[in-house]
mmCIF file of C-alpha atoms in Angstrom:
data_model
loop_
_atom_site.group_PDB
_atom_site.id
_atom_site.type_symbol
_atom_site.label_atom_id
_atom_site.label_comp_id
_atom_site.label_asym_id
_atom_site.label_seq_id
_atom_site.Cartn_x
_atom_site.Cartn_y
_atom_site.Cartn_z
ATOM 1 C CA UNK A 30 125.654 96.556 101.124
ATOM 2 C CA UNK A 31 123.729 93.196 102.303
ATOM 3 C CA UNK A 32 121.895 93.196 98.772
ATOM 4 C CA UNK A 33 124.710 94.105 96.917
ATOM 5 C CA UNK A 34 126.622 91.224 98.296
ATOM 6 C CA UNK A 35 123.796 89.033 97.048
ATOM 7 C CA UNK A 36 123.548 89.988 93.873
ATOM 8 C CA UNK A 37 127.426 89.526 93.743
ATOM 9 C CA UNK A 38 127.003 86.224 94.606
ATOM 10 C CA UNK A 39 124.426 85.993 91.569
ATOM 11 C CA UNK A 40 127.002 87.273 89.474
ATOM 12 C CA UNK A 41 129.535 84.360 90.864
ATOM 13 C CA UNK A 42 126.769 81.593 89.816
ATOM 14 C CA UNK A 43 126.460 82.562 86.314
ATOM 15 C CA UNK A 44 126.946 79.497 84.159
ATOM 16 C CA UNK A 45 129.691 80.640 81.405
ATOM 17 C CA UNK A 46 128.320 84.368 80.944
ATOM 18 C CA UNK A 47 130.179 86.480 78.343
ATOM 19 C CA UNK A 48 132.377 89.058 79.539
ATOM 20 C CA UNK A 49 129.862 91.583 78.613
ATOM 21 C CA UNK A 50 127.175 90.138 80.599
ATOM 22 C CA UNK A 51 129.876 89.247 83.284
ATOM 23 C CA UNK A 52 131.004 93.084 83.668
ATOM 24 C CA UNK A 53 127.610 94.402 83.191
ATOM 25 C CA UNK A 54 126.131 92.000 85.809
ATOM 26 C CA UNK A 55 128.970 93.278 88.498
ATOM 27 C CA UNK A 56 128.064 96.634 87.118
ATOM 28 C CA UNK A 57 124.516 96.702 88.199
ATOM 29 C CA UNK A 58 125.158 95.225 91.694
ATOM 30 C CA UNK A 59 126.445 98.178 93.104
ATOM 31 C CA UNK A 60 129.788 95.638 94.955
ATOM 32 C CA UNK A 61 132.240 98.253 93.257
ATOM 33 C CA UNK A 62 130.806 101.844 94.793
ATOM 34 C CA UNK A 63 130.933 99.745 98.446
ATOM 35 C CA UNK A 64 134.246 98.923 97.601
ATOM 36 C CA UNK A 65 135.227 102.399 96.147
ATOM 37 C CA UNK A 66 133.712 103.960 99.608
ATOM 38 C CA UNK A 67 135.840 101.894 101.534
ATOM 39 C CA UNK A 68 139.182 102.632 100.053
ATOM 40 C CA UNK A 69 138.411 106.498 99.569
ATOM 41 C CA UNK A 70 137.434 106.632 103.409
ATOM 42 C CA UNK A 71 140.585 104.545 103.981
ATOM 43 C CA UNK A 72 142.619 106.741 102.073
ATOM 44 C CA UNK A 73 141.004 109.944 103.562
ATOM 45 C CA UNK A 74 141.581 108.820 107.182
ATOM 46 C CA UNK A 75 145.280 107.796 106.198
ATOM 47 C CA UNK A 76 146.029 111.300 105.133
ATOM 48 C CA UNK A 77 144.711 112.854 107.778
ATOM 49 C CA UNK A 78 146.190 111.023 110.489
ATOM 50 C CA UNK A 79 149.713 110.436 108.655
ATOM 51 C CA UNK A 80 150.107 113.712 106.787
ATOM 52 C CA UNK A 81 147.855 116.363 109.127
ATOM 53 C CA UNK A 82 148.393 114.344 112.560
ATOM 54 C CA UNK A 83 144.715 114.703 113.271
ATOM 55 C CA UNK A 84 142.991 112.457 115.166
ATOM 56 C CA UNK A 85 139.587 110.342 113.842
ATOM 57 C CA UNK A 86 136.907 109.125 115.222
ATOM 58 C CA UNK A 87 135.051 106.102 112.888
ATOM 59 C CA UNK A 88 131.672 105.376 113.569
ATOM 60 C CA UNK A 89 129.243 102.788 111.238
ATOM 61 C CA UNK A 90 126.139 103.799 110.892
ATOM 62 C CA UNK A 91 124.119 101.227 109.627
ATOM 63 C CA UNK A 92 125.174 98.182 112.631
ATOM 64 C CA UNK A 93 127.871 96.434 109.736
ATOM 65 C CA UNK A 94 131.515 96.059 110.117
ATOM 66 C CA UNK A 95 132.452 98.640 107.692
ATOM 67 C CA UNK A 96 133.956 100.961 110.547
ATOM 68 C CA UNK A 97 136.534 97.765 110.885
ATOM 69 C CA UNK A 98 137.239 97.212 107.123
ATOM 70 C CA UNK A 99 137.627 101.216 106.485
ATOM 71 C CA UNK A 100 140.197 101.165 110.133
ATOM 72 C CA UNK A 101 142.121 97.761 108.909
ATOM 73 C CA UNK A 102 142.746 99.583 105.467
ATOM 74 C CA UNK A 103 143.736 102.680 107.182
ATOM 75 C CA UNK A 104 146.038 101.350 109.382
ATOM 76 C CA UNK A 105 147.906 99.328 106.971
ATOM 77 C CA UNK A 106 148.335 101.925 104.552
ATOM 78 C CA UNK A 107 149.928 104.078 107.357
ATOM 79 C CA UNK A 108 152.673 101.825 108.138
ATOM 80 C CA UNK A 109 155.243 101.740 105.742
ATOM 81 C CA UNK A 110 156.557 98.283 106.856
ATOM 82 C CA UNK A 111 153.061 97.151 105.256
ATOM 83 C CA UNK A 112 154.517 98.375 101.535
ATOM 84 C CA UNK A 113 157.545 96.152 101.589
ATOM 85 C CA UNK A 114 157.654 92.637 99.869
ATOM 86 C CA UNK A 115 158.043 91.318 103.797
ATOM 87 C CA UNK A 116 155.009 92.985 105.081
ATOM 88 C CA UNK A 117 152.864 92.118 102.330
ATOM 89 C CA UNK A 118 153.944 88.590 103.441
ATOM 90 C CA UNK A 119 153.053 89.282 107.032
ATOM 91 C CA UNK A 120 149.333 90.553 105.853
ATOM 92 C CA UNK A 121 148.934 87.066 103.676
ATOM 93 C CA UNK A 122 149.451 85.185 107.050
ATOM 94 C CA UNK A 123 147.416 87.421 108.935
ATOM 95 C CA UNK A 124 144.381 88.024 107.095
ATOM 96 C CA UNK A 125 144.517 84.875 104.602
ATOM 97 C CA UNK A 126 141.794 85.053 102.051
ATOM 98 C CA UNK A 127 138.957 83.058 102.942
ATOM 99 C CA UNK A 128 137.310 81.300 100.276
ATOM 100 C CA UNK A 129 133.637 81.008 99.778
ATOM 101 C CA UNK A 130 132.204 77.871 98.271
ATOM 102 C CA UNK A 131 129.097 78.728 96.293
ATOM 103 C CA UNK A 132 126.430 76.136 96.468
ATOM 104 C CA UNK A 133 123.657 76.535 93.301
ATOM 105 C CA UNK A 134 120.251 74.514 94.057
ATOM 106 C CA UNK A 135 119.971 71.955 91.018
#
């Protein structure tokens, strides 16, 4: 995930890059299947808490927060209050997005 972050970032520093080189740049990273995982396992664990009432147990593997991103997604998509205009409100304040600022060497 580390190195797909980084070339991510590459992607981000592109000096005007055409869509096609954009999209095919983001492509060939990899970012999208670690975001993909994340909201399938979210979803998974969702349904089988919510619908089947089993209990889950989420362990990361590799030493990165993923276990926390997969169990914040989770969680919110459980709670219903979460899907209304107000609790999409109360997730903005919670978790505001963070902004990176990318620095380019001359």
């Amino acid at each position: 995930m580390r190195d797909s972050l980084h070339k991510l970032v590459e992607v981000c520093e592109l000096r005007e890059p055409s869509v096609e080189e954009f999209l095919a740049a983001l492509q060939s990273s990899g970012w999208l299947k670690h975001i993909k995982s994340i909201v399938d396992t979210s979803a998974f664990i969702a349904t089988t808490v919510g619908d089947e009432g089993v209990s889950v147990l989420v362990q990361c593997s590799d030493g990165g927060d993923i276990a926390a991103q997969v169990c914040s997604l989770a969680s919110l998509l459980l709670d219903p209050f979460y899907r209304t205009p107000t609790g999409d409100a109360a997730v903005s304040v919670r978790f505001p997005v963070q902004r990176a600022v990318l620095v380019s060497s001359p």
